[in-house]
mmCIF file of C-alpha atoms in Angstrom:
data_model
loop_
_atom_site.group_PDB
_atom_site.id
_atom_site.type_symbol
_atom_site.label_atom_id
_atom_site.label_comp_id
_atom_site.label_asym_id
_atom_site.label_seq_id
_atom_site.Cartn_x
_atom_site.Cartn_y
_atom_site.Cartn_z
ATOM 1 C CA MET A 1 56.184 -5.643 -21.809
ATOM 2 C CA LEU A 2 53.204 -6.125 -19.499
ATOM 3 C CA LYS A 3 54.284 -3.121 -17.488
ATOM 4 C CA LYS A 4 54.244 -0.904 -20.588
ATOM 5 C CA VAL A 5 50.750 -2.115 -21.492
ATOM 6 C CA LEU A 6 49.473 -1.331 -18.017
ATOM 7 C CA ILE A 7 51.022 2.155 -18.108
ATOM 8 C CA HIS A 8 49.463 2.805 -21.548
ATOM 9 C CA THR A 9 46.046 1.571 -20.399
ATOM 10 C CA ARG A 10 46.167 3.758 -17.304
ATOM 11 C CA ARG A 11 46.969 6.822 -19.410
ATOM 12 C CA SER A 12 44.096 6.028 -21.857
ATOM 13 C CA ILE A 13 41.614 5.736 -19.004
ATOM 14 C CA LYS A 14 42.737 9.070 -17.593
ATOM 15 C CA LEU A 15 42.367 10.664 -21.045
ATOM 16 C CA ILE A 16 38.839 9.262 -21.482
ATOM 17 C CA ILE A 17 37.832 10.515 -18.053
ATOM 18 C CA LEU A 18 39.270 13.940 -18.847
ATOM 19 C CA ILE A 19 37.424 14.115 -22.170
ATOM 20 C CA SER A 20 34.141 13.031 -20.557
ATOM 21 C CA ILE A 21 34.446 15.673 -17.848
ATOM 22 C CA SER A 22 35.185 18.292 -20.505
ATOM 23 C CA LEU A 23 32.122 17.259 -22.531
ATOM 24 C CA LEU A 24 29.929 17.438 -19.441
ATOM 25 C CA ILE A 25 31.216 20.907 -18.720
ATOM 26 C CA VAL A 26 30.555 22.002 -22.327
ATOM 27 C CA ILE A 27 27.059 20.453 -22.324
ATOM 28 C CA SER A 28 26.240 22.080 -18.993
ATOM 29 C CA PHE A 29 27.437 25.413 -20.330
ATOM 30 C CA ILE A 30 25.332 25.077 -23.487
ATOM 31 C CA ALA A 31 22.279 23.929 -21.531
ATOM 32 C CA SER A 32 22.518 26.968 -19.275
ATOM 33 C CA PHE A 33 22.237 29.336 -22.265
ATOM 34 C CA TYR A 34 20.435 27.330 -24.993
ATOM 35 C CA LYS A 35 17.330 25.133 -25.379
ATOM 36 C CA VAL A 36 16.336 22.459 -27.858
ATOM 37 C CA SER A 37 13.876 23.951 -30.364
ATOM 38 C CA TYR A 38 12.651 23.506 -33.948
ATOM 39 C CA SER A 39 13.012 25.844 -36.861
ATOM 40 C CA VAL A 40 9.845 25.876 -38.960
ATOM 41 C CA SER A 41 9.841 26.351 -42.741
ATOM 42 C CA ILE A 42 6.965 26.679 -45.223
ATOM 43 C CA ASP A 43 7.747 26.211 -48.918
ATOM 44 C CA GLY A 44 11.445 26.362 -48.045
ATOM 45 C CA GLU A 45 11.141 29.717 -46.266
ATOM 46 C CA MET A 46 11.889 29.838 -42.540
ATOM 47 C CA VAL A 47 9.015 31.474 -40.657
ATOM 48 C CA GLY A 48 9.981 30.990 -37.004
ATOM 49 C CA TYR A 49 10.711 28.629 -34.123
ATOM 50 C CA THR A 50 8.610 26.396 -31.922
ATOM 51 C CA ASP A 51 9.497 24.749 -28.634
ATOM 52 C CA ASN A 52 6.636 22.244 -28.881
ATOM 53 C CA LYS A 53 6.382 20.681 -32.329
ATOM 54 C CA SER A 54 3.562 18.264 -31.371
ATOM 55 C CA LYS A 55 1.343 20.966 -29.861
ATOM 56 C CA LEU A 56 1.746 23.291 -32.843
ATOM 57 C CA GLN A 57 1.065 20.551 -35.403
ATOM 58 C CA SER A 58 -1.997 19.413 -33.448
ATOM 59 C CA GLN A 59 -3.343 22.988 -33.544
ATOM 60 C CA ILE A 60 -2.766 23.136 -37.307
ATOM 61 C CA ASN A 61 -4.451 19.755 -37.882
ATOM 62 C CA ASP A 62 -7.502 20.823 -35.870
ATOM 63 C CA TYR A 63 -7.770 24.015 -37.921
ATOM 64 C CA ILE A 64 -7.595 22.059 -41.213
ATOM 65 C CA GLU A 65 -10.322 19.642 -40.077
ATOM 66 C CA ASN A 66 -12.688 22.100 -38.356
ATOM 67 C CA GLY A 67 -11.749 25.653 -39.317
ATOM 68 C CA GLU A 68 -13.006 28.478 -37.130
ATOM 69 C CA SER A 69 -16.738 28.412 -37.992
ATOM 70 C CA ASP A 70 -19.566 25.987 -37.218
ATOM 71 C CA ASN A 71 -20.300 25.715 -40.941
ATOM 72 C CA THR A 72 -16.731 24.909 -41.957
ATOM 73 C CA ALA A 73 -16.434 21.601 -43.808
ATOM 74 C CA PHE A 74 -12.626 21.701 -44.021
ATOM 75 C CA VAL A 75 -9.705 24.034 -44.778
ATOM 76 C CA GLN A 76 -7.456 23.360 -47.749
ATOM 77 C CA VAL A 77 -3.807 24.098 -46.958
ATOM 78 C CA ASP A 78 -1.408 23.624 -49.874
ATOM 79 C CA SER A 79 1.860 23.704 -47.900
ATOM 80 C CA LEU A 80 2.400 22.199 -44.460
ATOM 81 C CA PRO A 81 5.294 23.213 -42.180
ATOM 82 C CA GLU A 82 8.626 21.375 -42.076
ATOM 83 C CA TYR A 83 10.478 21.050 -38.762
ATOM 84 C CA ASN A 84 14.250 20.921 -38.132
ATOM 85 C CA ILE A 85 15.711 20.451 -34.660
ATOM 86 C CA CYS A 86 18.093 23.186 -33.498
ATOM 87 C CA LEU A 87 19.531 24.988 -30.448
ATOM 88 C CA LEU A 88 18.010 28.336 -29.562
ATOM 89 C CA LYS A 89 18.962 30.834 -26.905
ATOM 90 C CA LYS A 90 16.740 30.487 -23.870
ATOM 91 C CA ASP A 91 15.689 34.129 -23.933
ATOM 92 C CA VAL A 92 14.291 33.810 -27.487
ATOM 93 C CA ASP A 93 10.510 33.251 -27.482
ATOM 94 C CA SER A 94 8.852 30.719 -29.767
ATOM 95 C CA ASP A 95 6.822 31.897 -32.785
ATOM 96 C CA ASP A 96 3.823 29.535 -32.571
ATOM 97 C CA ASN A 97 1.212 32.281 -33.110
ATOM 98 C CA LYS A 98 3.084 33.744 -36.066
ATOM 99 C CA ILE A 99 3.500 30.306 -37.668
ATOM 100 C CA PHE A 100 -0.173 29.452 -37.132
ATOM 101 C CA ASP A 101 -1.282 32.803 -38.604
ATOM 102 C CA THR A 102 0.894 32.123 -41.661
ATOM 103 C CA ILE A 103 -0.820 28.745 -42.145
ATOM 104 C CA LYS A 104 -4.265 30.388 -41.815
ATOM 105 C CA SER A 105 -3.431 33.142 -44.312
ATOM 106 C CA ASP A 106 -2.530 30.522 -46.928
ATOM 107 C CA GLY A 107 -5.567 28.299 -46.250
ATOM 108 C CA THR A 108 -8.827 28.173 -48.251
ATOM 109 C CA THR A 109 -11.929 27.557 -46.142
ATOM 110 C CA TYR A 110 -14.747 25.424 -47.581
ATOM 111 C CA TYR A 111 -18.151 25.846 -45.931
ATOM 112 C CA ARG A 112 -20.895 23.214 -45.704
ATOM 113 C CA TYR A 113 -24.528 24.309 -45.747
ATOM 114 C CA TYR A 114 -27.834 23.216 -47.281
ATOM 115 C CA ALA A 115 -29.791 24.819 -50.091
ATOM 116 C CA ILE A 116 -33.531 24.364 -50.565
ATOM 117 C CA LEU A 117 -34.352 24.396 -54.260
ATOM 118 C CA GLU A 118 -37.587 24.969 -56.138
ATOM 119 C CA ASN A 119 -37.539 23.650 -59.705
ATOM 120 C CA GLN A 120 -33.769 23.132 -59.288
ATOM 121 C CA GLU A 121 -33.244 26.843 -58.462
ATOM 122 C CA GLU A 122 -31.607 27.655 -55.113
ATOM 123 C CA LYS A 123 -34.027 29.675 -53.012
ATOM 124 C CA ILE A 124 -33.097 29.376 -49.329
ATOM 125 C CA TYR A 125 -29.922 28.519 -47.391
ATOM 126 C CA VAL A 126 -29.787 26.934 -43.933
ATOM 127 C CA PRO A 127 -26.810 25.754 -41.852
ATOM 128 C CA ASN A 128 -27.757 22.085 -41.381
ATOM 129 C CA PHE A 129 -29.894 19.261 -42.753
ATOM 130 C CA THR A 130 -32.169 19.167 -39.690
ATOM 131 C CA GLU A 131 -33.390 22.708 -40.397
ATOM 132 C CA ALA A 132 -33.793 21.977 -44.108
ATOM 133 C CA GLU A 133 -35.869 18.877 -43.352
ATOM 134 C CA SER A 134 -37.980 20.840 -40.849
ATOM 135 C CA ILE A 135 -38.792 23.469 -43.500
ATOM 136 C CA VAL A 136 -39.849 20.799 -46.013
ATOM 137 C CA ASN A 137 -42.026 19.072 -43.402
ATOM 138 C CA LYS A 138 -43.759 22.349 -42.477
ATOM 139 C CA LEU A 139 -44.458 23.081 -46.143
ATOM 140 C CA LYS A 140 -45.918 19.592 -46.421
ATOM 141 C CA GLU A 141 -48.112 20.151 -43.350
ATOM 142 C CA LYS A 142 -49.384 23.399 -44.859
ATOM 143 C CA LYS A 143 -50.045 21.521 -48.144
ATOM 144 C CA SER A 144 -47.947 23.951 -50.175
ATOM 145 C CA SER A 145 -48.785 23.315 -53.825
ATOM 146 C CA ASN A 146 -45.128 23.384 -54.929
ATOM 147 C CA MET A 147 -44.048 20.442 -52.759
ATOM 148 C CA GLU A 148 -43.229 18.143 -55.685
ATOM 149 C CA ASN A 149 -40.720 20.749 -56.940
ATOM 150 C CA ILE A 150 -38.952 21.261 -53.581
ATOM 151 C CA THR A 151 -35.612 19.507 -53.041
ATOM 152 C CA ILE A 152 -32.659 19.760 -50.643
ATOM 153 C CA ALA A 153 -29.012 19.916 -51.760
ATOM 154 C CA GLU A 154 -25.826 19.762 -49.691
ATOM 155 C CA LYS A 155 -23.398 22.522 -50.755
ATOM 156 C CA TYR A 156 -19.645 23.047 -50.351
ATOM 157 C CA GLU A 157 -18.443 26.547 -51.226
ATOM 158 C CA THR A 158 -15.628 28.938 -50.320
ATOM 159 C CA GLU A 159 -18.191 31.658 -49.616
ATOM 160 C CA LEU A 160 -20.841 31.171 -46.940
ATOM 161 C CA LYS A 161 -24.333 32.201 -48.049
ATOM 162 C CA GLU A 162 -26.725 34.212 -45.895
ATOM 163 C CA MET A 163 -28.722 31.836 -43.709
ATOM 164 C CA THR A 164 -32.528 32.036 -43.391
ATOM 165 C CA SER A 165 -34.560 31.133 -40.312
ATOM 166 C CA THR A 166 -37.052 28.260 -40.511
ATOM 167 C CA ASP A 167 -40.148 30.487 -40.208
ATOM 168 C CA ASP A 168 -38.910 32.962 -42.829
ATOM 169 C CA ALA A 169 -38.010 30.110 -45.183
ATOM 170 C CA VAL A 170 -41.473 28.549 -44.907
ATOM 171 C CA SER A 171 -43.070 31.963 -45.513
ATOM 172 C CA LYS A 172 -40.959 32.577 -48.634
ATOM 173 C CA LEU A 173 -41.437 29.117 -50.145
ATOM 174 C CA TYR A 174 -45.107 28.486 -49.326
ATOM 175 C CA VAL A 175 -47.531 28.511 -52.249
ATOM 176 C CA GLU A 176 -51.283 28.441 -51.611
ATOM 177 C CA PRO A 177 -52.773 25.099 -52.727
ATOM 178 C CA LYS A 178 -54.871 25.225 -55.840
ATOM 179 C CA LYS A 179 -58.152 23.432 -56.115
ATOM 180 C CA VAL A 180 -57.569 20.738 -58.681
ATOM 181 C CA VAL A 181 -60.448 19.484 -60.754
ATOM 182 C CA VAL A 182 -59.553 16.148 -62.282
ATOM 183 C CA ALA A 183 -60.937 15.876 -65.766
ATOM 184 C CA SER A 184 -60.657 12.556 -67.515
ATOM 185 C CA ASN A 185 -62.470 10.644 -70.212
ATOM 186 C CA LYS A 186 -61.552 7.452 -68.371
ATOM 187 C CA LYS A 187 -64.112 5.787 -66.210
ATOM 188 C CA SER A 188 -64.081 6.746 -62.558
ATOM 189 C CA SER A 189 -65.339 4.770 -59.603
ATOM 190 C CA SER A 190 -67.710 6.135 -56.971
ATOM 191 C CA LYS A 191 -68.288 4.566 -53.569
ATOM 192 C CA THR A 192 -69.478 1.387 -55.272
ATOM 193 C CA SER A 193 -66.913 -1.410 -55.274
ATOM 194 C CA SER A 194 -66.341 -4.784 -56.819
ATOM 195 C CA GLY A 195 -63.979 -7.681 -56.138
ATOM 196 C CA THR A 196 -62.409 -8.938 -52.936
ATOM 197 C CA VAL A 197 -59.618 -7.470 -50.806
ATOM 198 C CA ASN A 198 -57.687 -8.504 -47.677
ATOM 199 C CA THR A 199 -57.232 -5.583 -45.258
ATOM 200 C CA ALA A 200 -56.041 -7.558 -42.223
ATOM 201 C CA THR A 201 -53.196 -6.006 -40.229
ATOM 202 C CA ASN A 202 -50.847 -8.895 -40.930
ATOM 203 C CA ILE A 203 -47.396 -7.410 -41.462
ATOM 204 C CA SER A 204 -43.802 -8.654 -41.608
ATOM 205 C CA SER A 205 -40.537 -6.709 -41.434
ATOM 206 C CA ASN A 206 -38.702 -9.439 -43.344
ATOM 207 C CA LYS A 207 -37.783 -9.214 -47.021
ATOM 208 C CA VAL A 208 -38.993 -12.027 -49.257
ATOM 209 C CA SER A 209 -38.326 -12.676 -52.918
ATOM 210 C CA LEU A 210 -41.264 -11.422 -54.976
ATOM 211 C CA GLY A 211 -40.317 -12.853 -58.334
ATOM 212 C CA VAL A 212 -41.948 -9.713 -59.778
ATOM 213 C CA SER A 213 -40.183 -6.590 -61.073
ATOM 214 C CA LEU A 214 -41.725 -3.380 -59.706
ATOM 215 C CA ILE A 215 -41.625 0.304 -60.683
ATOM 216 C CA LYS A 216 -42.591 3.323 -58.562
ATOM 217 C CA PRO A 217 -46.322 4.077 -58.926
ATOM 218 C CA VAL A 218 -45.755 7.790 -58.175
ATOM 219 C CA SER A 219 -42.921 10.132 -57.281
ATOM 220 C CA GLY A 220 -43.120 12.246 -54.157
ATOM 221 C CA ILE A 221 -42.100 12.596 -50.520
ATOM 222 C CA ILE A 222 -42.516 9.710 -48.083
ATOM 223 C CA SER A 223 -44.890 11.035 -45.431
ATOM 224 C CA SER A 224 -45.501 7.846 -43.409
ATOM 225 C CA ARG A 225 -43.405 4.708 -43.325
ATOM 226 C CA PHE A 226 -44.284 1.051 -43.075
ATOM 227 C CA GLY A 227 -45.089 -0.135 -39.538
ATOM 228 C CA SER A 228 -45.480 3.371 -38.095
ATOM 229 C CA ARG A 229 -48.321 4.302 -35.761
ATOM 230 C CA SER A 230 -50.228 7.575 -35.469
ATOM 231 C CA SER A 231 -53.405 9.111 -34.085
ATOM 232 C CA ILE A 232 -55.252 8.638 -37.387
ATOM 233 C CA ARG A 233 -54.903 4.839 -37.485
ATOM 234 C CA SER A 234 -55.714 2.148 -34.930
ATOM 235 C CA SER A 235 -52.895 -0.261 -35.853
ATOM 236 C CA ALA A 236 -49.455 -0.432 -37.448
ATOM 237 C CA HIS A 237 -49.158 1.031 -40.941
ATOM 238 C CA THR A 238 -49.433 -1.740 -43.552
ATOM 239 C CA GLY A 239 -47.966 0.300 -46.388
ATOM 240 C CA LEU A 240 -46.011 3.351 -47.444
ATOM 241 C CA ASP A 241 -47.505 6.859 -47.906
ATOM 242 C CA ILE A 242 -46.069 8.940 -50.751
ATOM 243 C CA ALA A 243 -47.228 12.576 -50.598
ATOM 244 C CA THR A 244 -47.823 14.358 -53.911
ATOM 245 C CA SER A 245 -50.433 16.645 -55.451
ATOM 246 C CA THR A 246 -54.061 15.714 -56.076
ATOM 247 C CA GLY A 247 -54.635 14.341 -59.564
ATOM 248 C CA THR A 248 -51.113 12.959 -60.013
ATOM 249 C CA PRO A 249 -51.377 9.842 -62.231
ATOM 250 C CA VAL A 250 -50.916 6.530 -60.378
ATOM 251 C CA LYS A 251 -49.159 3.869 -62.443
ATOM 252 C CA ALA A 252 -49.322 0.109 -62.004
ATOM 253 C CA ALA A 253 -46.152 -1.112 -60.290
ATOM 254 C CA ALA A 254 -46.288 -4.358 -62.294
ATOM 255 C CA ALA A 255 -48.496 -6.131 -64.795
ATOM 256 C CA GLY A 256 -51.435 -8.091 -63.414
ATOM 257 C CA THR A 257 -55.199 -8.302 -63.001
ATOM 258 C CA VAL A 258 -57.408 -5.913 -61.008
ATOM 259 C CA THR A 259 -59.056 -7.932 -58.240
ATOM 260 C CA PHE A 260 -60.612 -4.992 -56.377
ATOM 261 C CA SER A 261 -61.715 -1.541 -57.498
ATOM 262 C CA GLY A 262 -63.841 0.803 -55.457
ATOM 263 C CA TRP A 263 -64.436 2.237 -51.996
ATOM 264 C CA LYS A 264 -62.905 0.367 -49.026
ATOM 265 C CA GLY A 265 -63.450 2.053 -45.656
ATOM 266 C CA SER A 266 -60.372 3.863 -44.359
ATOM 267 C CA TYR A 267 -58.545 3.176 -47.669
ATOM 268 C CA GLY A 268 -61.046 5.390 -49.494
ATOM 269 C CA LYS A 269 -60.958 4.696 -53.220
ATOM 270 C CA LEU A 270 -58.735 1.639 -53.614
ATOM 271 C CA ILE A 271 -57.399 -0.510 -56.448
ATOM 272 C CA VAL A 272 -55.766 -3.894 -55.836
ATOM 273 C CA ILE A 273 -53.758 -5.601 -58.581
ATOM 274 C CA THR A 274 -52.918 -9.297 -58.292
ATOM 275 C CA HIS A 275 -49.648 -10.398 -59.883
ATOM 276 C CA SER A 276 -47.927 -13.795 -60.032
ATOM 277 C CA ASN A 277 -46.475 -15.727 -57.052
ATOM 278 C CA GLY A 278 -49.280 -14.562 -54.708
ATOM 279 C CA VAL A 279 -48.046 -10.940 -54.923
ATOM 280 C CA GLN A 280 -50.569 -8.090 -54.723
ATOM 281 C CA THR A 281 -50.132 -4.302 -54.808
ATOM 282 C CA TYR A 282 -52.596 -1.869 -53.192
ATOM 283 C CA TYR A 283 -53.201 1.771 -54.238
ATOM 284 C CA GLY A 284 -55.295 3.658 -51.676
ATOM 285 C CA HIS A 285 -56.832 7.115 -50.934
ATOM 286 C CA CYS A 286 -57.224 7.758 -54.678
ATOM 287 C CA ASN A 287 -59.240 10.647 -56.081
ATOM 288 C CA ALA A 288 -60.348 8.654 -59.134
ATOM 289 C CA LEU A 289 -60.084 5.027 -60.271
ATOM 290 C CA TYR A 290 -59.522 4.201 -63.943
ATOM 291 C CA ALA A 291 -59.538 0.395 -63.891
ATOM 292 C CA SER A 292 -62.282 -2.122 -63.103
ATOM 293 C CA THR A 293 -62.237 -5.519 -61.441
ATOM 294 C CA GLY A 294 -61.157 -8.219 -63.869
ATOM 295 C CA GLU A 295 -59.265 -5.821 -66.123
ATOM 296 C CA THR A 296 -55.781 -6.886 -67.250
ATOM 297 C CA ILE A 297 -53.214 -4.183 -66.502
ATOM 298 C CA SER A 298 -49.744 -3.642 -67.990
ATOM 299 C CA GLN A 299 -46.801 -2.297 -65.987
ATOM 300 C CA GLY A 300 -46.751 1.522 -66.017
ATOM 301 C CA GLN A 301 -50.385 1.848 -67.079
ATOM 302 C CA THR A 302 -52.267 4.709 -65.386
ATOM 303 C CA ILE A 303 -54.845 3.112 -63.096
ATOM 304 C CA ALA A 304 -55.909 5.976 -60.815
ATOM 305 C CA ALA A 305 -55.297 9.556 -59.677
ATOM 306 C CA VAL A 306 -53.832 10.613 -56.320
ATOM 307 C CA GLY A 307 -56.343 11.939 -53.819
ATOM 308 C CA SER A 308 -57.186 12.152 -50.127
ATOM 309 C CA THR A 309 -60.233 9.899 -49.776
ATOM 310 C CA GLY A 310 -60.926 7.703 -46.756
ATOM 311 C CA ASN A 311 -58.885 8.113 -43.593
ATOM 312 C CA SER A 312 -56.404 10.703 -44.917
ATOM 313 C CA THR A 313 -55.021 14.078 -43.838
ATOM 314 C CA GLY A 314 -53.806 15.211 -47.262
ATOM 315 C CA PRO A 315 -53.231 14.107 -50.863
ATOM 316 C CA HIS A 316 -50.981 11.048 -51.054
ATOM 317 C CA LEU A 317 -50.838 7.491 -52.344
ATOM 318 C CA HIS A 318 -51.030 4.646 -49.845
ATOM 319 C CA PHE A 319 -49.001 1.826 -51.466
ATOM 320 C CA GLU A 320 -48.930 -1.742 -50.143
ATOM 321 C CA ILE A 321 -47.135 -4.905 -51.187
ATOM 322 C CA ARG A 322 -48.706 -8.144 -49.942
ATOM 323 C CA VAL A 323 -47.578 -11.722 -50.499
ATOM 324 C CA ASN A 324 -50.197 -14.350 -49.715
ATOM 325 C CA GLY A 325 -52.042 -11.760 -47.630
ATOM 326 C CA VAL A 326 -49.010 -10.642 -45.552
ATOM 327 C CA ALA A 327 -47.949 -6.984 -45.931
ATOM 328 C CA TYR A 328 -44.212 -6.352 -46.478
ATOM 329 C CA ASN A 329 -42.259 -3.097 -46.365
ATOM 330 C CA PRO A 330 -42.352 -1.491 -49.861
ATOM 331 C CA GLN A 331 -39.029 0.218 -49.130
ATOM 332 C CA ASN A 332 -37.343 -3.180 -49.307
ATOM 333 C CA TYR A 333 -38.177 -3.106 -53.023
ATOM 334 C CA LEU A 334 -38.787 0.527 -54.036
ATOM 335 C CA TYR A 335 -38.051 4.110 -52.878
#
């Protein structure tokens, strides 16, 4: 019995060896004529073969994310390729370029650019935000009278607009400033002043609780931030400059009592309102003052008109928030 088992085992081993050798021969034969490849299908339709699935898909992903233009935001591709492993004759070339071109022909390119608007109407197109901001700043430096109506909008479209150079854009958008005569039946202050005011350069970058609800005194473009330094001032900026046109009404940020009204050196025409909790708000470089020391003011009441008095290079409101004499960054509370 044992002898029969041994004979049967020996025959099985020989058969396995024979089969293995045969498989190796077949595999070697196939490998000499064929290669491992991938058939590629889009929407169920076979479009070609690729020998390097990872490389092709990486190329497609890069195209979807970046497109082929500097202004491309992304490319929308509705159908991505499907890959199936297969054997392909070695003399058959892959179809990577054909497959990629098929993907591109089905894709929709979305472009990103920036529009500069005047009164919400698109006027100029530039490729990036840096150029758009530069145009706005140059218009501000030239004191273009339409500055309060100029805005920037980020756009995503399937058609790329014609781009305009910075100099041409400034030339097209610039509007000569008009001389504004402020007429008002409200009382206006001259260089006389009354009340007391603290103008010490005592600033803090921290944010403290005011216990007072504030509103924006004017709308406009921030032209100088809190703590900044420049050639026109000898110390750090104690407030926030909001550029807007001469004569723009200045509203009280909160209810309170006027504790200073009049001319104050580099501040020009200045109003200071004292609120609760030791909070004070300052409104400087005004063209006209409409409130007197001791007057009770309600929130939103017009107290002055924007100007460029004192140490100023153009019409804007200098706005300060002080707590117990220390100036804090207005942008922690407004704008």
